[in-house]
PDB file of C-alpha atoms in Angstrom:
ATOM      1  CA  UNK A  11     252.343 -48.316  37.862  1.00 73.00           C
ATOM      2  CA  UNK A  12     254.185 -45.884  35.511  1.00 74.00           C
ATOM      3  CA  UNK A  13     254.903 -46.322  31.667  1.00 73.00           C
ATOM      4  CA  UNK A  14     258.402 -47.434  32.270  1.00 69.00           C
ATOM      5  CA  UNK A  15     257.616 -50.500  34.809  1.00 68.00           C
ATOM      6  CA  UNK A  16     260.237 -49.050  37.455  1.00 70.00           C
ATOM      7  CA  UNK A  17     257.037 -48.440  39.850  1.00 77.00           C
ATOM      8  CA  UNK A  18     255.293 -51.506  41.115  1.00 79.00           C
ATOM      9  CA  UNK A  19     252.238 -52.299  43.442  1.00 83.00           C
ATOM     10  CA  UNK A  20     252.957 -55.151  45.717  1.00 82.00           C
ATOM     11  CA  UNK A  21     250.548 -57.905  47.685  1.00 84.00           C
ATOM     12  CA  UNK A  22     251.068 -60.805  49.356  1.00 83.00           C
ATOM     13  CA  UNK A  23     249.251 -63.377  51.219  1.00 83.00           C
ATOM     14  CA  UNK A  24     249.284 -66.371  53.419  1.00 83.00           C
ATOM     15  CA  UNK A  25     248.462 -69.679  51.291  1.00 83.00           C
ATOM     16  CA  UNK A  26     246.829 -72.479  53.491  1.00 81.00           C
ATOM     17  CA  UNK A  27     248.884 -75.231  54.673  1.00 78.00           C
ATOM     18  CA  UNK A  28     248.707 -78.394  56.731  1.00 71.00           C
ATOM     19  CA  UNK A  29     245.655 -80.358  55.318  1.00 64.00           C
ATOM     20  CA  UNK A  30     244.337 -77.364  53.159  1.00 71.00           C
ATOM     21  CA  UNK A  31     247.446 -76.778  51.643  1.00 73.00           C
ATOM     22  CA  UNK A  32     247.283 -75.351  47.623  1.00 81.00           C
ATOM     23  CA  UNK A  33     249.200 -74.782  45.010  1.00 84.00           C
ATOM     24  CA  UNK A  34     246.194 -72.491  43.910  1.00 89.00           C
ATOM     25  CA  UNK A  35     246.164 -68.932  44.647  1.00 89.00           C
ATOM     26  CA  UNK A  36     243.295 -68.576  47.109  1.00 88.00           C
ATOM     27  CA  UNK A  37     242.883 -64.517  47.627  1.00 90.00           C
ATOM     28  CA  UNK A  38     243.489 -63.679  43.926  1.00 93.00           C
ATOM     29  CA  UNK A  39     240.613 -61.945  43.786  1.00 95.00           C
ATOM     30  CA  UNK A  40     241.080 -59.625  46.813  1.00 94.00           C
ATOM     31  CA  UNK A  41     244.533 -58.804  45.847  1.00 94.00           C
ATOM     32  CA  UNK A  42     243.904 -57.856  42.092  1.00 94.00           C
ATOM     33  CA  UNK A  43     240.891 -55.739  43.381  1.00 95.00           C
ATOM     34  CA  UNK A  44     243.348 -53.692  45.878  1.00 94.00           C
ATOM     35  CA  UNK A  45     245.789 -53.558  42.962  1.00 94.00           C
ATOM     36  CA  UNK A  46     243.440 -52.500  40.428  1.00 94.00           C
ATOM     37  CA  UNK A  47     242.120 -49.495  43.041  1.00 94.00           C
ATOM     38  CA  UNK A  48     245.413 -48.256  43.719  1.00 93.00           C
ATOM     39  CA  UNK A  49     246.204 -48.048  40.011  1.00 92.00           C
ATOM     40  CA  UNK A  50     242.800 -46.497  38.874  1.00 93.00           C
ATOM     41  CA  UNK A  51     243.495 -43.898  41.868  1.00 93.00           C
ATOM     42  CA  UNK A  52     247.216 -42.634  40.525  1.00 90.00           C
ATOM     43  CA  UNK A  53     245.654 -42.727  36.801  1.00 91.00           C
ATOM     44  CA  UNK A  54     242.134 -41.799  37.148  1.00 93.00           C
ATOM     45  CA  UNK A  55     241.134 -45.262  34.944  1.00 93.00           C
ATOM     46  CA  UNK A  56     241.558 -48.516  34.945  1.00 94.00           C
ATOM     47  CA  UNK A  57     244.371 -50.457  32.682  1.00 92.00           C
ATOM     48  CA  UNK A  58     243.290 -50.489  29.321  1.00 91.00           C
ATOM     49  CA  UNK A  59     245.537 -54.371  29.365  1.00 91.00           C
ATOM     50  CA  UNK A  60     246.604 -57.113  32.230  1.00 92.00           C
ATOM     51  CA  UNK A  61     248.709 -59.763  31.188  1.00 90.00           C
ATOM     52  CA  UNK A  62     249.196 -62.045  33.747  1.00 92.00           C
ATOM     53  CA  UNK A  63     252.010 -64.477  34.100  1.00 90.00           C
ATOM     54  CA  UNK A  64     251.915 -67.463  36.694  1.00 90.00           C
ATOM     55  CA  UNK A  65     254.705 -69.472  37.535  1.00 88.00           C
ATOM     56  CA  UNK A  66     255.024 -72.912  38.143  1.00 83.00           C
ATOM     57  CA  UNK A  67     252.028 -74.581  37.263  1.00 87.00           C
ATOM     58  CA  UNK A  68     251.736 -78.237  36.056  1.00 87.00           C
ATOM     59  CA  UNK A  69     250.346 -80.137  33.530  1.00 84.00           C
ATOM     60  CA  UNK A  70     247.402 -81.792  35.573  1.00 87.00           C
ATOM     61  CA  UNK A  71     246.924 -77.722  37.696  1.00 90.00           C
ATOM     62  CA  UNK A  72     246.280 -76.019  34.086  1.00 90.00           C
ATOM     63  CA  UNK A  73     242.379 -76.775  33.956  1.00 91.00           C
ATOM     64  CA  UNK A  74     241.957 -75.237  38.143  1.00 93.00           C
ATOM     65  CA  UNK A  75     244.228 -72.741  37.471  1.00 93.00           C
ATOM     66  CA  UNK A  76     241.889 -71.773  34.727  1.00 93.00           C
ATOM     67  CA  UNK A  77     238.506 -72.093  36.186  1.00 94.00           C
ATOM     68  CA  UNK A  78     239.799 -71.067  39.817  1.00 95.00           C
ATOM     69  CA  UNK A  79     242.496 -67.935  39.400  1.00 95.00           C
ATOM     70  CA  UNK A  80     241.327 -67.058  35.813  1.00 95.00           C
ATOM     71  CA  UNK A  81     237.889 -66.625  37.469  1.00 96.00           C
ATOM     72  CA  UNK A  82     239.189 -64.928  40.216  1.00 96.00           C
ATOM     73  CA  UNK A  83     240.631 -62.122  38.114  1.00 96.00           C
ATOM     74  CA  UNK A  84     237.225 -62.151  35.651  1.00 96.00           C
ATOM     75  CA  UNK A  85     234.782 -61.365  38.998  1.00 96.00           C
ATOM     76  CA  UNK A  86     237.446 -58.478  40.339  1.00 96.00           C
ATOM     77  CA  UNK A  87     237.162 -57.098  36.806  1.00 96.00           C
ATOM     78  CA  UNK A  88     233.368 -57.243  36.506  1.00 95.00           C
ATOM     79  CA  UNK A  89     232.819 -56.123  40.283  1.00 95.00           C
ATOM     80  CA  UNK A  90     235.042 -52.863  39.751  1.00 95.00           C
ATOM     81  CA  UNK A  91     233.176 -52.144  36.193  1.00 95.00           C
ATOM     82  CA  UNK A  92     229.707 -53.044  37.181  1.00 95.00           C
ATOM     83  CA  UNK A  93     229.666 -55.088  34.006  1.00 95.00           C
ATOM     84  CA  UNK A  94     227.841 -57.807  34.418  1.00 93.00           C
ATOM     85  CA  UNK A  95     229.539 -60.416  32.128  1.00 93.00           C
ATOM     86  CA  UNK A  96     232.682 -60.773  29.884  1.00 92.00           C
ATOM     87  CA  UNK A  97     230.832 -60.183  27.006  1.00 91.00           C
ATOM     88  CA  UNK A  98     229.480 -56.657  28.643  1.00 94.00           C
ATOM     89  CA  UNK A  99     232.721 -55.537  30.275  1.00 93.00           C
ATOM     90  CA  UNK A 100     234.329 -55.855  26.560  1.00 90.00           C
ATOM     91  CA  UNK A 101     231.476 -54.139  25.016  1.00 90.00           C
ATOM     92  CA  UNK A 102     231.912 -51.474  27.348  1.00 91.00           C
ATOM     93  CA  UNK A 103     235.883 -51.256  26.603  1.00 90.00           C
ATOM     94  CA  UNK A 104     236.670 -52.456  29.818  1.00 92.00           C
ATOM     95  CA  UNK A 105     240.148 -53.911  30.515  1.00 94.00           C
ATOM     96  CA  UNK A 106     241.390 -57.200  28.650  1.00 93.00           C
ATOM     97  CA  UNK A 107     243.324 -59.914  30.241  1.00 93.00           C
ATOM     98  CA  UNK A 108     245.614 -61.721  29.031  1.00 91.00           C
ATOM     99  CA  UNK A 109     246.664 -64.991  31.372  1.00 93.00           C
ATOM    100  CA  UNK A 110     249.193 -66.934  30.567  1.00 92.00           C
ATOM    101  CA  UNK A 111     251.531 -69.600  32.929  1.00 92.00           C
ATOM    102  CA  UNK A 112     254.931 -70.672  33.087  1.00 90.00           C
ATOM    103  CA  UNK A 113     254.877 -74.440  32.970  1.00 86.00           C
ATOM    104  CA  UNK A 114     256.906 -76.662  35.427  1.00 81.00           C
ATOM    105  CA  UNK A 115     257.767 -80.500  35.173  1.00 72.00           C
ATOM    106  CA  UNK A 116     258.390 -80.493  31.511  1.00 73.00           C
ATOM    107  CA  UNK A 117     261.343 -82.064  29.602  1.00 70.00           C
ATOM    108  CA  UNK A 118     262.009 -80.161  26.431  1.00 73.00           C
ATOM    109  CA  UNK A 119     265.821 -79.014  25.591  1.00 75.00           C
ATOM    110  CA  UNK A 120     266.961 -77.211  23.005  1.00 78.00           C
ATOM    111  CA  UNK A 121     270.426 -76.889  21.185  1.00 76.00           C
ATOM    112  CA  UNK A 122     271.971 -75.417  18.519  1.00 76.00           C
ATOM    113  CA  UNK A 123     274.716 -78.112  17.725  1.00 76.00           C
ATOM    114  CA  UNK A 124     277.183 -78.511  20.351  1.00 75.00           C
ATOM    115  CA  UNK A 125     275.853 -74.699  21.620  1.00 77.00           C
ATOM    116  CA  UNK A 126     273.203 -73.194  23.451  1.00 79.00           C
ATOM    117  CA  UNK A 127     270.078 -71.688  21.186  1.00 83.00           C
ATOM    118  CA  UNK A 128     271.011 -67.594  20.913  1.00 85.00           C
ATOM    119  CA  UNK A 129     268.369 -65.518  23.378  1.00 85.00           C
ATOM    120  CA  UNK A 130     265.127 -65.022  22.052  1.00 88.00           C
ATOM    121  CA  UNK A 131     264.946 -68.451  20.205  1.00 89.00           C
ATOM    122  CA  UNK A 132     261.428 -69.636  19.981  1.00 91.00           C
ATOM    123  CA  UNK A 133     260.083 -72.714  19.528  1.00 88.00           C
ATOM    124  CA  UNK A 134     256.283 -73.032  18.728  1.00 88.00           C
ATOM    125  CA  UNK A 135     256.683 -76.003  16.073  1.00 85.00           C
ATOM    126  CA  UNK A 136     253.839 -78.357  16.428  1.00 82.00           C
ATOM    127  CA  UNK A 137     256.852 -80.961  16.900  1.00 82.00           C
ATOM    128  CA  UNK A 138     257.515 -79.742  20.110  1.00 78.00           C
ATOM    129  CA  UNK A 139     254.552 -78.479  21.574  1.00 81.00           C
ATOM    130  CA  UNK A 140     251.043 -79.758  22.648  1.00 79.00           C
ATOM    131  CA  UNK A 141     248.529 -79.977  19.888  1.00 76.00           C
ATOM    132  CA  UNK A 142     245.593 -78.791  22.015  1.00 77.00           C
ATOM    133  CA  UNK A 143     247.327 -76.046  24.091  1.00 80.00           C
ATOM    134  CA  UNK A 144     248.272 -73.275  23.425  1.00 84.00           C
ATOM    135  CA  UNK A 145     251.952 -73.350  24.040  1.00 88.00           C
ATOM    136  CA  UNK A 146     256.082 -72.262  23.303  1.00 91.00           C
ATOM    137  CA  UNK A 147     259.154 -72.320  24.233  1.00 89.00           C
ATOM    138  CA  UNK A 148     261.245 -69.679  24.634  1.00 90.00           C
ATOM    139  CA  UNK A 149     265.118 -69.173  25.274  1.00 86.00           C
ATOM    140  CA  UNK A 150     264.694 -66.012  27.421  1.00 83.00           C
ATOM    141  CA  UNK A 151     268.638 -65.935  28.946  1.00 77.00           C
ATOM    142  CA  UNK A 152     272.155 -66.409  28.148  1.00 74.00           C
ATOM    143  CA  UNK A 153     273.816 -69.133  30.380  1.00 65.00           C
ATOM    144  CA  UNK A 154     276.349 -68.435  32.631  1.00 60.00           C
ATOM    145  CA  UNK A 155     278.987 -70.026  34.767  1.00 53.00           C
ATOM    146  CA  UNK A 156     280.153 -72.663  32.015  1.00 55.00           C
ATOM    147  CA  UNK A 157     280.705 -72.490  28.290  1.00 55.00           C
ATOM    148  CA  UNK A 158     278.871 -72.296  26.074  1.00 51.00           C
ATOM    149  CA  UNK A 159     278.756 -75.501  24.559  1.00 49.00           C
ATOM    150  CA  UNK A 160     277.787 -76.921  27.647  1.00 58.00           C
ATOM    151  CA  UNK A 161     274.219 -76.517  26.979  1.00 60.00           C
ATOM    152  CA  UNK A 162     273.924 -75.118  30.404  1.00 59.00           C
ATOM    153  CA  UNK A 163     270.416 -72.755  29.819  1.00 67.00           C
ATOM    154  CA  UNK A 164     267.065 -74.002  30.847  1.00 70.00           C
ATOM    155  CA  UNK A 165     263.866 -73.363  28.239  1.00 81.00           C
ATOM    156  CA  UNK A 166     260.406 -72.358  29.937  1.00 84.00           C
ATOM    157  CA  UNK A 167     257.809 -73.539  28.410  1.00 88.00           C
ATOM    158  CA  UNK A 168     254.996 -71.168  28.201  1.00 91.00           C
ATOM    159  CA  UNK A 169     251.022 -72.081  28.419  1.00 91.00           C
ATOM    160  CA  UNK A 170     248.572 -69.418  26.919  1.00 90.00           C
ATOM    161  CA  UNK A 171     245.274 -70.325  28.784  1.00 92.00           C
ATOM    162  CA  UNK A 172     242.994 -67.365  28.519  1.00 92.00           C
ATOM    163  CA  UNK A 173     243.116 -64.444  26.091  1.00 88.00           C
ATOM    164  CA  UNK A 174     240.914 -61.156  25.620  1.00 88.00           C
ATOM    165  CA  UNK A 175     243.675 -59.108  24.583  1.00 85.00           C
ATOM    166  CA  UNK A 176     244.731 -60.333  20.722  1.00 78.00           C
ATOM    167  CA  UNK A 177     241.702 -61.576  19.975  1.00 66.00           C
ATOM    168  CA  UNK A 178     237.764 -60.707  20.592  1.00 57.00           C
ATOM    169  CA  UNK A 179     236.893 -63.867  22.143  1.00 50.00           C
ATOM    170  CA  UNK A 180     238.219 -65.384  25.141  1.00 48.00           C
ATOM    171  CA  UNK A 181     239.751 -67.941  22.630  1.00 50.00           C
ATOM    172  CA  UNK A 182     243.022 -68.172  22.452  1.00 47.00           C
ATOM    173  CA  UNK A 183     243.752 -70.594  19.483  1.00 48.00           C
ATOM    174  CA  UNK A 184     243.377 -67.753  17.217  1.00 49.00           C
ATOM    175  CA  UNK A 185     245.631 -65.656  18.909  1.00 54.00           C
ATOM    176  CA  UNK A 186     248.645 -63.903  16.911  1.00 74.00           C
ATOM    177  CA  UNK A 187     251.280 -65.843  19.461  1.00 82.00           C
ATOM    178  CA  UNK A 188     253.947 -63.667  17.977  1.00 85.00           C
ATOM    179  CA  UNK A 189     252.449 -60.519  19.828  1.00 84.00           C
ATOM    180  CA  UNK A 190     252.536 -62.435  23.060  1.00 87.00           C
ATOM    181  CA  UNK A 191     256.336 -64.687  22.391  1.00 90.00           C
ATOM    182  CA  UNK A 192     257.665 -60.548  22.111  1.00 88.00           C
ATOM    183  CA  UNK A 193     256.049 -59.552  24.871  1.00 86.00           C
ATOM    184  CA  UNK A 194     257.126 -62.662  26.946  1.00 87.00           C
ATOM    185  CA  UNK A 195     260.988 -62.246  25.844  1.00 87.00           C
ATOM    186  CA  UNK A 196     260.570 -58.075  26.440  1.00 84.00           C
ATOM    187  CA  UNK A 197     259.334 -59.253  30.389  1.00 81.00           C
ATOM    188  CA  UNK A 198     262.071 -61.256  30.721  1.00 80.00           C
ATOM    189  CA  UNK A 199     264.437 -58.403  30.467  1.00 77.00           C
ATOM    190  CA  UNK A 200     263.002 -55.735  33.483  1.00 72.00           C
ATOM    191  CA  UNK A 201     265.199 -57.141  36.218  1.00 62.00           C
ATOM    192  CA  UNK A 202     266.975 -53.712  37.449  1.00 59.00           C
ATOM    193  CA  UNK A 203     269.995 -55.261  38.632  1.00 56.00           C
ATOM    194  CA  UNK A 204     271.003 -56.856  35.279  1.00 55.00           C
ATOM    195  CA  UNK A 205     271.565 -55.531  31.768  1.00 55.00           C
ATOM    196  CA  UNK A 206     270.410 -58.993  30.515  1.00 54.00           C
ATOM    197  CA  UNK A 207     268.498 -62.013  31.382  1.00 50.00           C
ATOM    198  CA  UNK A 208     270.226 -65.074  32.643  1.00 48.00           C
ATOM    199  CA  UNK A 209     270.547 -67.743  34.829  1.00 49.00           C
ATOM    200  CA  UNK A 210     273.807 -68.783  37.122  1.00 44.00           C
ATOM    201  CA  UNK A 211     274.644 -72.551  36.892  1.00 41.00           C
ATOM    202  CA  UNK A 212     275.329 -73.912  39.891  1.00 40.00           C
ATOM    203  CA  UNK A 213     277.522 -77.269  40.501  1.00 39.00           C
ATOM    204  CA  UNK A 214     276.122 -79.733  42.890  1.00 34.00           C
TER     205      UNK A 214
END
């Protein structure tokens, strides 16, 4: 809420389960909406950017995720700015999203020698990533708990799927993905009860 991200709005909802159960997000909409009211009520306007991060999506969920919670967001967007398309609500200087998930299931490690890679490594080399996404991976956290030539930290893998924000189009091969690996690495570092990222390795 404020310009320091120490104020937050918070939602949450029941997901369906039994028979209907989804990984999907099925009130996106309604929540964002509520969200996106409360904020436009403290400022007076709406947020000039949203950059959305999901976590744990796979492989085979990217193209729902996409046409389902992308969408979701796009319709509360146009509702609360009467525009009546993406193309008009840009026009218009409406607010830009940004939607990008944190992929799960995937099987890329990375070491420096016998060490772990230093935080903020990135690796976007077409080696190691998926030709027709657009995708990194990015050592966000120290590890902790064993030394460090253990190779103890784990790399998420990050999944650009829809962009309005660094680039015109909703398009987001031609994104600068530097903008967005900072921004990614900056996010990583707002938990208030830590001076740094990291993760605690646990021995089973």
């Amino acid at each position: 809420m404020d310009q320091y991200f120490t104020q937050y709005i918070g939602r949450f909802t029941r997901q369906p389960h039994g028979s209907n159960q989804t990984e999907i997000l099925t009130n996106l909409k309604g929540m964002a909406m509520e969200i996106l009211k409360e904020f436009q009520q403290a400022h007076g306007r709406l947020p000039k950017f949203i950059v959305f991060l999901r976590d744990g999506v796979t492989e085979g969920q990217m193209l729902e995720v996409l046409q389902k919670e992308v969408q979701a967001l796009i319709d509360a967007l146009c509702e609360l700015t009467g525009a009546r398309s993406v193309k008009d609500r840009l026009r218009s200087n409406g607010p830009r999203i940004c939607f990008a998930v944190i992929r799960k299931g995937h099987k890329v490690h990375l070491y420096n020698g016998d060490k772990n890679p230093e935080p903020g490594t990135v690796v976007d080399h077409p080696d190691f990533t998926d030709a027709e996404l657009v995708n990194f991976n990015l050592v966000s956290h120290t590890g902790i708990g064993r030394p460090e030539n253990q190779k103890s930290v784990k790399v998420p893998s990050y999944v650009v799927l829809y962009d309005e924000i660094w680039h015109d189009r909703p398009d987001p091969i031609a994104m600068p993905l530097e903008q967005i690996q900072k921004m990614c690495f900056a996010l990583c570092h707002l938990y208030g009860y830590a001076p740094r990222t990291h993760v605690y390795w646990v021995n089973n």
